[in-house]
Short mmCIF file of C-alpha atoms in Angstrom, two decimals:
data_model
loop_
_atom_site.label_atom_id
_atom_site.label_comp_id
_atom_site.label_asym_id
_atom_site.label_seq_id
_atom_site.Cartn_x
_atom_site.Cartn_y
_atom_site.Cartn_z
CA MET A 162 6.58 -20.17 -26.00
CA ASN A 163 3.81 -22.83 -26.29
CA SER A 164 1.47 -22.22 -23.57
CA GLN A 165 1.54 -26.16 -22.78
CA TRP A 166 5.08 -26.00 -21.85
CA GLU A 167 7.00 -24.53 -18.69
CA ALA A 168 10.75 -23.65 -18.87
CA VAL A 169 12.90 -24.67 -15.69
CA ILE A 170 16.28 -22.33 -15.49
CA GLY A 171 18.95 -22.45 -13.05
CA LEU A 172 22.14 -20.23 -13.49
CA GLU A 173 25.83 -20.87 -12.50
CA ILE A 174 27.47 -17.56 -12.33
CA HIS A 175 31.33 -17.68 -12.48
CA THR A 176 32.41 -14.35 -10.61
CA GLN A 177 36.05 -13.62 -10.84
CA LEU A 178 37.01 -12.29 -7.35
CA ALA A 179 39.09 -8.93 -7.52
CA THR A 180 42.01 -10.14 -5.58
CA ARG A 181 45.43 -8.84 -6.70
CA SER A 182 46.88 -12.18 -6.55
CA LYS A 183 45.87 -15.91 -7.38
CA ILE A 184 43.73 -18.10 -5.08
CA PHE A 185 46.72 -20.36 -4.31
CA SER A 186 49.78 -18.41 -5.53
CA ALA A 187 51.31 -15.02 -5.51
CA ALA A 188 51.07 -14.44 -9.14
CA ALA A 189 49.38 -11.54 -10.36
CA THR A 190 45.60 -11.47 -11.76
CA ALA A 191 45.96 -8.32 -14.00
CA TYR A 192 43.88 -8.51 -17.16
CA GLY A 193 45.64 -8.13 -20.36
CA ALA A 194 49.30 -8.92 -19.61
CA GLU A 195 51.24 -10.60 -22.36
CA PRO A 196 50.29 -14.42 -22.67
CA ASN A 197 51.94 -16.68 -20.09
CA SER A 198 53.59 -13.97 -18.15
CA GLN A 199 51.52 -14.25 -15.15
CA ALA A 200 51.62 -18.08 -14.28
CA CYS A 201 54.03 -19.53 -11.84
CA ALA A 202 54.99 -22.94 -10.93
CA VAL A 203 52.06 -23.40 -8.47
CA ASP A 204 49.39 -22.51 -11.12
CA LEU A 205 51.06 -25.21 -13.38
CA GLY A 206 51.07 -27.63 -10.75
CA LEU A 207 54.66 -28.49 -11.16
CA PRO A 208 56.42 -31.23 -8.72
CA GLY A 209 57.49 -29.83 -5.44
CA VAL A 210 55.17 -26.96 -5.02
CA LEU A 211 52.35 -26.34 -2.66
CA PRO A 212 49.37 -24.00 -2.99
CA VAL A 213 48.69 -21.70 -0.33
CA LEU A 214 45.06 -20.11 0.19
CA ASN A 215 44.54 -16.44 -0.46
CA GLU A 216 43.03 -15.08 2.81
CA GLU A 217 41.23 -12.25 0.54
CA ALA A 218 39.46 -14.61 -1.54
CA VAL A 219 37.95 -16.18 1.56
CA ARG A 220 36.96 -12.76 2.97
CA MET A 221 35.15 -12.10 -0.44
CA ALA A 222 33.34 -15.33 -0.44
CA VAL A 223 32.22 -14.64 3.16
CA THR A 224 31.03 -11.15 2.34
CA PHE A 225 29.03 -12.55 -0.70
CA GLY A 226 27.51 -15.12 1.48
CA LEU A 227 26.50 -12.61 4.24
CA ALA A 228 24.84 -10.25 1.92
CA ILE A 229 22.60 -13.03 0.46
CA ASP A 230 21.78 -14.02 3.82
CA ALA A 231 23.42 -17.42 3.20
CA GLU A 232 24.61 -19.97 5.70
CA ILE A 233 28.33 -19.64 5.99
CA ALA A 234 30.00 -23.03 6.51
CA PRO A 235 32.09 -23.23 9.80
CA GLN A 236 34.27 -25.60 7.79
CA SER A 237 34.68 -25.85 4.14
CA ILE A 238 36.98 -28.41 2.02
CA PHE A 239 38.79 -27.84 -1.20
CA ALA A 240 38.63 -30.86 -3.69
CA ARG A 241 40.20 -31.84 -6.76
CA LYS A 242 37.93 -31.96 -9.89
CA ASN A 243 39.72 -34.20 -12.00
CA TYR A 244 39.43 -33.73 -15.97
CA PHE A 245 41.94 -33.24 -18.88
CA TYR A 246 41.68 -29.99 -20.82
CA PRO A 247 44.86 -28.35 -22.72
CA ASP A 248 44.59 -25.26 -20.60
CA LEU A 249 44.27 -26.93 -17.27
CA PRO A 250 48.04 -28.28 -17.16
CA LYS A 251 47.41 -29.97 -13.59
CA GLY A 252 44.89 -32.38 -14.92
CA TYR A 253 42.54 -31.17 -12.27
CA GLN A 254 40.77 -27.99 -10.92
CA ILE A 255 41.08 -27.18 -7.19
CA SER A 256 37.33 -26.57 -6.48
CA GLN A 257 34.85 -27.14 -3.65
CA PHE A 258 32.24 -29.94 -3.89
CA GLU A 259 30.54 -31.54 -0.82
CA LEU A 260 31.41 -28.74 1.82
CA PRO A 261 31.27 -25.31 -0.05
CA ILE A 262 32.02 -22.19 1.83
CA VAL A 263 28.80 -20.46 1.09
CA GLY A 264 25.49 -22.52 1.86
CA LYS A 265 21.79 -21.67 0.95
CA GLY A 266 20.82 -17.94 0.23
CA TYR A 267 18.44 -15.98 -1.97
CA LEU A 268 18.13 -13.09 -4.17
CA ASP A 269 14.81 -11.11 -4.88
CA ILE A 270 14.20 -10.07 -8.57
CA GLU A 271 11.34 -8.25 -10.21
CA VAL A 272 10.07 -8.62 -13.61
CA ASP A 273 7.13 -6.76 -15.18
CA GLY A 274 6.15 -5.50 -11.67
CA VAL A 275 6.17 -9.06 -10.05
CA LYS A 276 8.59 -9.79 -7.43
CA LYS A 277 9.84 -13.32 -7.09
CA ARG A 278 12.61 -14.94 -4.68
CA VAL A 279 15.16 -17.00 -6.33
CA GLY A 280 17.20 -19.46 -4.19
CA ILE A 281 20.82 -19.84 -4.22
CA THR A 282 21.92 -23.48 -3.69
CA ARG A 283 25.63 -22.54 -2.79
CA ALA A 284 28.42 -20.56 -3.81
CA HIS A 285 31.90 -22.20 -3.77
CA LEU A 286 35.46 -21.15 -4.19
CA GLU A 287 37.75 -22.37 -7.03
CA GLU A 288 40.47 -21.65 -9.39
CA ASP A 289 39.85 -20.67 -13.00
CA ALA A 290 41.54 -22.49 -15.78
CA GLY A 291 43.94 -20.98 -18.48
CA LYS A 292 42.64 -20.07 -22.06
CA SER A 293 42.82 -21.77 -25.24
CA LEU A 294 43.58 -19.17 -28.27
CA HIS A 295 42.61 -20.01 -31.72
CA GLU A 296 42.81 -16.53 -33.51
CA ASP A 297 46.25 -16.07 -35.02
CA TYR A 298 47.12 -19.81 -34.91
CA GLN A 299 45.90 -21.25 -38.14
CA GLY A 300 45.13 -24.92 -37.54
CA LEU A 301 46.70 -24.77 -34.14
CA THR A 302 45.76 -23.66 -30.79
CA GLY A 303 47.64 -21.37 -28.28
CA ILE A 304 47.50 -21.71 -24.72
CA ASP A 305 47.59 -18.79 -22.38
CA LEU A 306 47.87 -19.76 -18.60
CA ASN A 307 47.64 -16.26 -17.28
CA ARG A 308 44.12 -16.86 -16.15
CA ALA A 309 44.96 -20.29 -14.48
CA GLY A 310 44.68 -19.89 -10.77
CA THR A 311 42.45 -16.77 -10.73
CA PRO A 312 40.02 -16.76 -7.85
CA LEU A 313 36.55 -17.65 -8.63
CA LEU A 314 33.24 -17.73 -6.64
CA GLU A 315 30.96 -20.09 -8.49
CA ILE A 316 27.28 -19.08 -7.69
CA VAL A 317 24.78 -21.75 -8.17
CA SER A 318 21.10 -21.03 -8.06
CA GLU A 319 18.23 -23.13 -7.64
CA PRO A 320 16.07 -24.02 -10.73
CA ASP A 321 13.63 -21.35 -9.89
CA MET A 322 13.38 -19.35 -13.10
CA ARG A 323 10.64 -19.83 -15.58
CA SER A 324 11.72 -17.43 -18.42
CA ALA A 325 14.56 -15.84 -19.98
CA LYS A 326 13.44 -12.35 -18.68
CA GLU A 327 13.65 -13.85 -15.05
CA ALA A 328 17.08 -15.33 -15.57
CA VAL A 329 18.36 -12.07 -16.88
CA ALA A 330 16.81 -10.09 -14.07
CA TYR A 331 18.53 -12.57 -11.60
CA MET A 332 21.86 -12.25 -13.42
CA ARG A 333 21.63 -8.38 -13.28
CA LYS A 334 20.68 -8.17 -9.64
CA LEU A 335 23.92 -10.60 -8.98
CA HIS A 336 26.14 -8.28 -11.17
CA GLU A 337 24.86 -5.39 -9.12
CA LEU A 338 25.51 -6.89 -5.90
CA VAL A 339 29.04 -8.27 -6.55
CA ARG A 340 29.96 -4.71 -7.69
CA TYR A 341 28.49 -3.01 -4.77
CA LEU A 342 30.38 -5.50 -2.45
CA GLU A 343 33.60 -4.66 -4.41
CA ILE A 344 34.36 -8.19 -4.80
CA CYS A 345 34.14 -8.45 -8.66
CA ASP A 346 34.80 -5.58 -11.12
CA GLY A 347 31.71 -7.05 -13.12
CA ASN A 348 33.70 -6.68 -16.55
CA MET A 349 31.80 -9.41 -18.88
CA GLN A 350 33.83 -8.47 -21.75
CA GLU A 351 37.02 -9.71 -20.07
CA GLY A 352 35.22 -12.63 -18.63
CA SER A 353 34.99 -11.47 -14.97
CA PHE A 354 31.29 -12.52 -14.79
CA ARG A 355 29.99 -14.89 -16.90
CA CYS A 356 27.20 -17.62 -16.82
CA ASP A 357 26.22 -21.22 -17.57
CA ALA A 358 22.58 -21.56 -18.10
CA ASN A 359 20.86 -25.19 -17.31
CA VAL A 360 17.51 -25.31 -19.17
CA SER A 361 14.90 -27.74 -19.43
CA VAL A 362 11.07 -27.85 -20.30
CA ARG A 363 8.17 -29.97 -19.01
CA PRO A 364 4.43 -29.97 -19.33
CA LYS A 365 2.60 -27.34 -17.24
CA GLY A 366 1.63 -28.86 -14.08
CA GLN A 367 4.18 -31.65 -14.04
CA VAL A 368 6.42 -31.80 -11.12
CA GLU A 369 9.29 -33.85 -12.40
CA PHE A 370 11.84 -31.72 -14.25
CA GLY A 371 12.71 -32.45 -17.90
CA THR A 372 16.27 -33.39 -19.02
CA ARG A 373 18.28 -30.40 -19.08
CA ALA A 374 21.08 -28.89 -21.43
CA GLU A 375 23.84 -26.73 -20.11
CA ILE A 376 24.74 -23.68 -22.28
CA LYS A 377 28.50 -22.54 -21.38
CA ASN A 378 30.12 -19.32 -20.83
CA ILE A 379 27.82 -16.81 -21.90
CA ASN A 380 29.01 -13.18 -21.15
CA SER A 381 26.41 -10.75 -21.67
CA PHE A 382 22.88 -10.06 -20.57
CA LYS A 383 21.50 -10.02 -24.14
CA PHE A 384 23.00 -13.20 -24.95
CA VAL A 385 21.65 -15.10 -21.99
CA GLU A 386 18.10 -14.04 -22.93
CA LYS A 387 18.66 -15.11 -26.48
CA ALA A 388 20.41 -18.29 -25.80
CA ILE A 389 17.84 -19.39 -23.09
CA ASN A 390 14.99 -18.77 -25.61
CA HIS A 391 16.49 -20.37 -28.29
CA GLU A 392 17.08 -23.42 -26.25
CA ILE A 393 13.48 -23.46 -24.86
CA GLU A 394 12.15 -23.57 -28.27
CA ARG A 395 14.67 -26.27 -29.26
CA HIS A 396 13.49 -28.47 -26.50
CA ILE A 397 9.77 -27.91 -27.48
CA ASP A 398 10.21 -28.61 -31.09
CA ILE A 399 12.21 -31.93 -30.30
CA LEU A 400 9.75 -33.18 -27.60
CA GLU A 401 6.46 -32.27 -29.84
CA SER A 402 7.96 -34.05 -32.83
CA GLY A 403 8.32 -37.19 -30.62
CA GLY A 404 11.98 -36.85 -29.94
CA ARG A 405 14.01 -36.90 -26.63
CA ILE A 406 16.46 -34.41 -25.18
CA VAL A 407 19.98 -35.45 -24.66
CA GLN A 408 21.67 -34.18 -21.72
CA GLU A 409 24.69 -32.42 -22.78
CA THR A 410 26.75 -29.18 -22.84
CA ARG A 411 26.14 -26.71 -25.69
CA LEU A 412 27.81 -23.37 -26.89
CA TYR A 413 25.60 -20.41 -28.14
CA ASP A 414 26.67 -18.96 -31.40
CA ALA A 415 25.95 -15.32 -31.35
CA ASN A 416 26.14 -14.82 -35.11
CA LYS A 417 23.74 -17.60 -35.84
CA ASP A 418 21.77 -17.01 -32.67
CA GLU A 419 21.55 -20.71 -31.88
CA THR A 420 23.07 -23.35 -29.69
CA ARG A 421 25.23 -26.26 -30.88
CA SER A 422 26.38 -29.53 -29.10
CA MET A 423 29.81 -29.12 -27.43
CA ARG A 424 30.03 -32.47 -25.42
CA SER A 425 27.93 -34.91 -23.36
CA LYS A 426 27.24 -33.68 -19.95
CA GLU A 427 29.28 -34.98 -17.22
CA GLU A 428 28.09 -35.94 -14.04
CA ALA A 429 29.78 -35.29 -10.64
CA ASN A 430 31.14 -38.93 -10.38
CA ASP A 431 32.90 -38.52 -13.88
CA TYR A 432 34.98 -35.94 -12.22
CA ARG A 433 36.33 -38.44 -9.43
CA TYR A 434 36.25 -35.60 -6.68
CA PHE A 435 38.39 -36.09 -3.79
CA PRO A 436 39.53 -33.79 -0.94
CA ASP A 437 42.89 -31.99 -1.89
CA PRO A 438 45.60 -33.30 0.43
CA ASP A 439 47.48 -30.32 0.02
CA LEU A 440 44.98 -27.89 1.55
CA LEU A 441 43.72 -27.85 5.04
CA PRO A 442 39.96 -27.40 5.75
CA VAL A 443 38.89 -23.64 5.82
CA VAL A 444 37.58 -22.69 9.10
CA ILE A 445 35.24 -19.78 9.50
CA GLU A 446 35.02 -18.49 13.34
CA ASP A 447 32.00 -16.57 14.30
CA SER A 448 34.31 -13.57 15.06
CA LEU A 449 35.53 -13.43 11.54
CA LYS A 450 31.91 -13.34 10.26
CA ALA A 451 31.05 -10.73 12.63
CA ALA A 452 33.94 -8.69 11.57
CA ILE A 453 33.00 -9.03 8.01
CA LYS A 454 29.61 -8.36 8.51
CA ALA A 455 30.45 -5.20 10.06
CA THR A 456 32.01 -3.99 6.91
CA LEU A 457 29.25 -4.70 4.58
CA PRO A 458 28.09 -1.57 2.74
CA GLU A 459 24.54 -0.33 2.46
CA LEU A 460 23.17 -3.00 -0.12
CA PRO A 461 21.46 -2.17 -3.41
CA GLU A 462 17.83 -2.77 -2.25
CA ALA A 463 18.15 -1.19 1.07
CA LYS A 464 19.86 2.01 -0.70
CA LYS A 465 16.78 1.99 -3.23
CA GLN A 466 14.28 2.17 -0.41
CA ARG A 467 16.10 4.97 1.19
CA PHE A 468 16.21 6.95 -2.03
CA VAL A 469 12.51 6.55 -2.33
CA ALA A 470 11.96 7.91 1.32
CA GLN A 471 14.79 10.34 1.61
CA TYR A 472 14.82 11.93 -1.94
CA ALA A 473 10.99 11.39 -2.83
CA GLN A 474 12.03 9.30 -6.10
CA ASP A 475 9.65 6.89 -7.75
CA ASP A 476 10.48 3.16 -7.78
CA GLU A 477 11.93 3.23 -11.34
CA THR A 478 14.05 6.29 -10.81
CA ALA A 479 15.44 4.83 -7.46
CA SER A 480 16.35 1.70 -9.14
CA THR A 481 18.23 3.42 -11.88
CA LEU A 482 20.21 5.70 -9.55
CA THR A 483 21.01 2.69 -7.32
CA SER A 484 21.85 0.44 -10.22
CA SER A 485 25.75 0.93 -9.39
CA ARG A 486 27.36 1.93 -6.09
CA GLU A 487 29.31 4.53 -8.22
CA LEU A 488 26.12 6.11 -9.67
CA ALA A 489 24.38 6.29 -6.41
CA ASP A 490 27.42 8.01 -4.52
CA TYR A 491 27.43 10.68 -7.61
CA TYR A 492 23.97 11.34 -7.23
CA GLU A 493 24.20 11.80 -3.48
CA ALA A 494 27.31 14.09 -4.01
CA LEU A 495 25.52 16.16 -6.40
CA VAL A 496 22.37 16.73 -4.11
CA LYS A 497 24.87 17.69 -1.27
CA ILE A 498 27.40 19.93 -3.23
CA SER A 499 24.63 21.75 -5.52
CA GLY A 500 21.93 22.24 -2.67
CA CYS A 501 19.10 21.87 -5.47
CA GLU A 502 16.10 19.80 -5.41
CA ALA A 503 16.72 16.04 -5.42
CA LYS A 504 14.37 15.84 -8.44
CA LEU A 505 16.29 18.51 -10.53
CA CYS A 506 19.45 16.40 -9.66
CA SER A 507 17.95 13.08 -10.75
CA ASN A 508 16.28 14.27 -13.98
CA TRP A 509 19.67 15.45 -15.04
CA LEU A 510 21.54 12.43 -13.94
CA THR A 511 19.21 9.97 -15.31
CA GLY A 512 18.58 12.09 -18.55
CA ASP A 513 21.35 14.12 -19.98
CA VAL A 514 24.28 12.51 -18.01
CA LEU A 515 23.53 8.85 -18.43
CA GLY A 516 22.36 9.65 -22.20
CA ALA A 517 25.72 11.05 -22.71
CA LEU A 518 27.54 8.19 -20.93
CA ASN A 519 25.68 5.60 -22.88
CA LYS A 520 26.54 7.33 -26.23
CA ALA A 521 30.15 7.55 -25.50
CA GLY A 522 30.12 3.70 -24.08
CA LEU A 523 31.43 5.09 -20.58
CA GLU A 524 30.58 4.27 -17.00
CA ILE A 525 29.86 6.94 -14.51
CA SER A 526 33.25 6.49 -13.03
CA ASP A 527 34.71 7.69 -16.25
CA CYS A 528 32.24 10.62 -16.46
CA PRO A 529 34.11 13.88 -17.73
CA VAL A 530 31.80 16.09 -15.85
CA SER A 531 32.46 15.90 -12.13
CA THR A 532 29.80 16.38 -9.62
CA GLU A 533 31.18 19.94 -8.74
CA ARG A 534 30.87 21.05 -12.34
CA LEU A 535 27.54 19.36 -12.78
CA ALA A 536 26.51 21.14 -9.56
CA GLY A 537 27.42 24.45 -10.79
CA LEU A 538 25.20 24.16 -13.73
CA LEU A 539 22.17 23.03 -11.79
CA GLN A 540 22.63 25.83 -9.50
CA ARG A 541 22.28 28.39 -12.56
CA ILE A 542 19.09 26.55 -13.74
CA ALA A 543 17.79 26.66 -10.10
CA ASP A 544 18.28 30.50 -9.61
CA LYS A 545 17.02 31.01 -13.17
CA THR A 546 20.34 32.44 -14.66
CA ILE A 547 19.77 30.09 -17.68
CA SER A 548 16.80 28.34 -19.12
CA GLY A 549 16.53 24.46 -19.34
CA LYS A 550 17.37 24.80 -23.12
CA ILE A 551 20.50 26.87 -22.57
CA ALA A 552 21.48 24.46 -19.92
CA LYS A 553 21.77 21.68 -22.41
CA GLN A 554 24.30 23.73 -24.55
CA VAL A 555 26.33 24.47 -21.43
CA PHE A 556 26.11 20.75 -20.45
CA ASP A 557 27.75 19.78 -23.95
CA LYS A 558 30.52 22.39 -23.27
CA LEU A 559 31.00 20.96 -19.58
CA TRP A 560 31.42 17.54 -21.47
CA ASN A 561 33.82 18.42 -23.95
CA GLY A 562 35.84 20.95 -22.07
CA THR A 563 37.30 21.91 -18.45
CA ALA A 564 35.42 25.23 -17.94
CA SER A 565 33.11 25.73 -15.31
CA ALA A 566 29.45 26.29 -15.95
CA ASP A 567 29.72 29.86 -14.79
CA GLU A 568 32.90 30.46 -16.94
CA ILE A 569 30.89 29.12 -19.88
CA ILE A 570 27.68 31.33 -19.28
CA GLU A 571 29.84 34.51 -19.06
CA GLN A 572 32.10 33.62 -22.09
CA GLU A 573 29.03 32.61 -24.30
CA GLY A 574 26.73 35.36 -23.14
CA LEU A 575 23.95 32.94 -22.28
CA VAL A 576 22.44 34.65 -19.21
CA GLN A 577 18.81 34.31 -19.41
CA ILE A 578 16.60 37.21 -20.36
CA THR A 579 14.19 38.05 -17.39
CA ASP A 580 13.59 41.76 -18.29
CA MET A 581 9.67 41.70 -18.87
CA GLY A 582 10.43 44.95 -21.13
CA ALA A 583 12.77 43.10 -23.29
CA ILE A 584 10.63 40.12 -23.75
CA ALA A 585 7.35 42.06 -24.45
CA ALA A 586 9.26 43.89 -27.13
CA ILE A 587 10.08 40.57 -28.80
CA ILE A 588 6.47 39.32 -28.35
CA ASP A 589 5.22 42.32 -30.03
CA ALA A 590 7.34 42.44 -32.89
CA ILE A 591 6.41 38.69 -33.66
CA ILE A 592 2.80 39.13 -33.35
CA ALA A 593 2.98 42.17 -35.79
CA LYS A 594 4.78 39.91 -38.28
CA ASN A 595 2.11 37.04 -38.04
CA PRO A 596 -1.46 38.45 -38.15
CA ALA A 597 -2.85 35.10 -39.87
CA GLN A 598 -1.44 33.17 -36.87
CA VAL A 599 -2.82 35.73 -34.35
CA GLU A 600 -6.21 35.39 -35.86
CA GLN A 601 -6.12 31.44 -35.86
CA TYR A 602 -5.25 31.57 -31.90
CA ARG A 603 -8.03 34.02 -31.38
CA SER A 604 -10.64 32.02 -33.28
CA GLY A 605 -9.74 29.11 -30.93
CA LYS A 606 -6.91 27.12 -32.48
CA ASP A 607 -4.85 26.87 -29.24
CA LYS A 608 -2.29 24.78 -30.79
CA VAL A 609 -0.74 27.78 -32.65
CA PHE A 610 0.34 28.96 -29.25
CA GLY A 611 3.39 26.74 -29.55
CA PHE A 612 4.27 28.62 -32.86
CA PHE A 613 4.66 31.99 -30.85
CA VAL A 614 6.59 30.37 -27.94
CA GLY A 615 9.01 28.77 -30.72
CA GLN A 616 9.45 32.30 -32.36
CA VAL A 617 10.30 33.98 -29.19
CA MET A 618 12.71 31.44 -28.09
CA LYS A 619 14.39 31.61 -31.72
CA GLU A 620 14.34 35.45 -31.52
CA SER A 621 15.93 35.53 -28.09
CA GLN A 622 18.38 32.72 -28.96
CA GLY A 623 16.78 30.48 -26.38
CA LYS A 624 17.51 32.93 -23.70
CA ALA A 625 14.04 34.19 -22.99
CA ASN A 626 12.78 32.99 -19.55
CA PRO A 627 10.00 30.57 -20.61
CA GLU A 628 7.69 31.24 -17.65
CA GLU A 629 7.56 34.95 -18.45
CA VAL A 630 7.21 34.35 -22.28
CA ASN A 631 4.23 32.22 -21.51
CA LYS A 632 2.69 34.60 -19.22
CA LEU A 633 3.17 37.65 -21.76
CA LEU A 634 2.04 35.57 -24.78
CA ILE A 635 -1.24 34.79 -23.18
CA GLU A 636 -1.84 38.23 -22.11
CA LYS A 637 -0.90 39.93 -25.54
CA LEU A 638 -2.70 37.30 -27.69
CA SER A 639 -5.83 37.56 -25.76
CA GLY A 640 -5.91 41.03 -27.21
#
């Protein structure tokens, strides 16, 4: 970005709450059902029906508010946000406007080693709209109302972010938090966690904000970064060419890596908000807040600091291990069951296990190697039954089968060779076969030492104890 300009970014995150039924009706919220099979008369706003607030959605909103140290409104109001859309059959959306359930809070992020606090303006409850379908309807639009009435918590940040990287760090931190709290499954492909980004630029040092554009419905961290960077450059190009920014809503086209105009940006008065006459104010008493606060889990940042102190992890490893509640739980169970050093457990978990999960496109909750089976493998590494190299072979078999590490080691004959006499015999044979390399080593070319180690491991099929191999090789090559 041109250094004369500064970006100003605020995010609105739509978090789908993990309730089993909708926010104002008993219709199910399960994803993937046949279109229009999970929308009832209340969701469609048919005459003669009344909305009934889902208590679980309120509990989840308060849980989030307490986790970000926010003000919880003692009384909040639902309002009607009036606009027409094909997938909004009532002609209005029930949302919150002047009195949201969650007030000001904050979230701390870290980018390139620099910590920053991002303010959260508010988080309000609302119902989702349905979905317009364009595929399979050539020249027409299909409407699926299954999503209509699904509970959302819209989390609105202050315009505190100054780069796309900061925006992504904030979004990731929020994604991590709502999953820790178990109020959202965080599934971005299914639209459970999606984002609108408000972007503007201003000359550095200027206090007033520039005119902003809103990029709608971005559902991946990668696309958020790309869309914001594109928008920043677009604004700068227009301003430096003497043009002016139009306040509008835009869509991000991932195929072309560009944003395009969707519609002019509506203001709050365009929506003609007014309190919903069918819903009573939501009253949150102190006793309810206290009860919900007592159920809060250990939050990500606190868990990270505990991992640093309790397991002697560095910041980066602790961040990785606590990036999801499931991964942190897996790690702690692994340490406990295996009885092995915490570092050995974290090395395997952040290395081989996460690598295999990433390759397979799986989450830790879907890991085919249970903590008990991985613990069995680590125990055999720790007691030197197998080498680290052999352990990787065993792990592959754990991943693709059901046998335990001990069963695999026995079946495959993989027990490490620790007999000094057997290792010495292999080394003697290799030294005898490679006099030129021996001469090179003895003339000072230390790098050739790796050649001998490789030959011994190859001859022993990876089963020779590496420590013993190194020790004996040094002794014998020294003549």
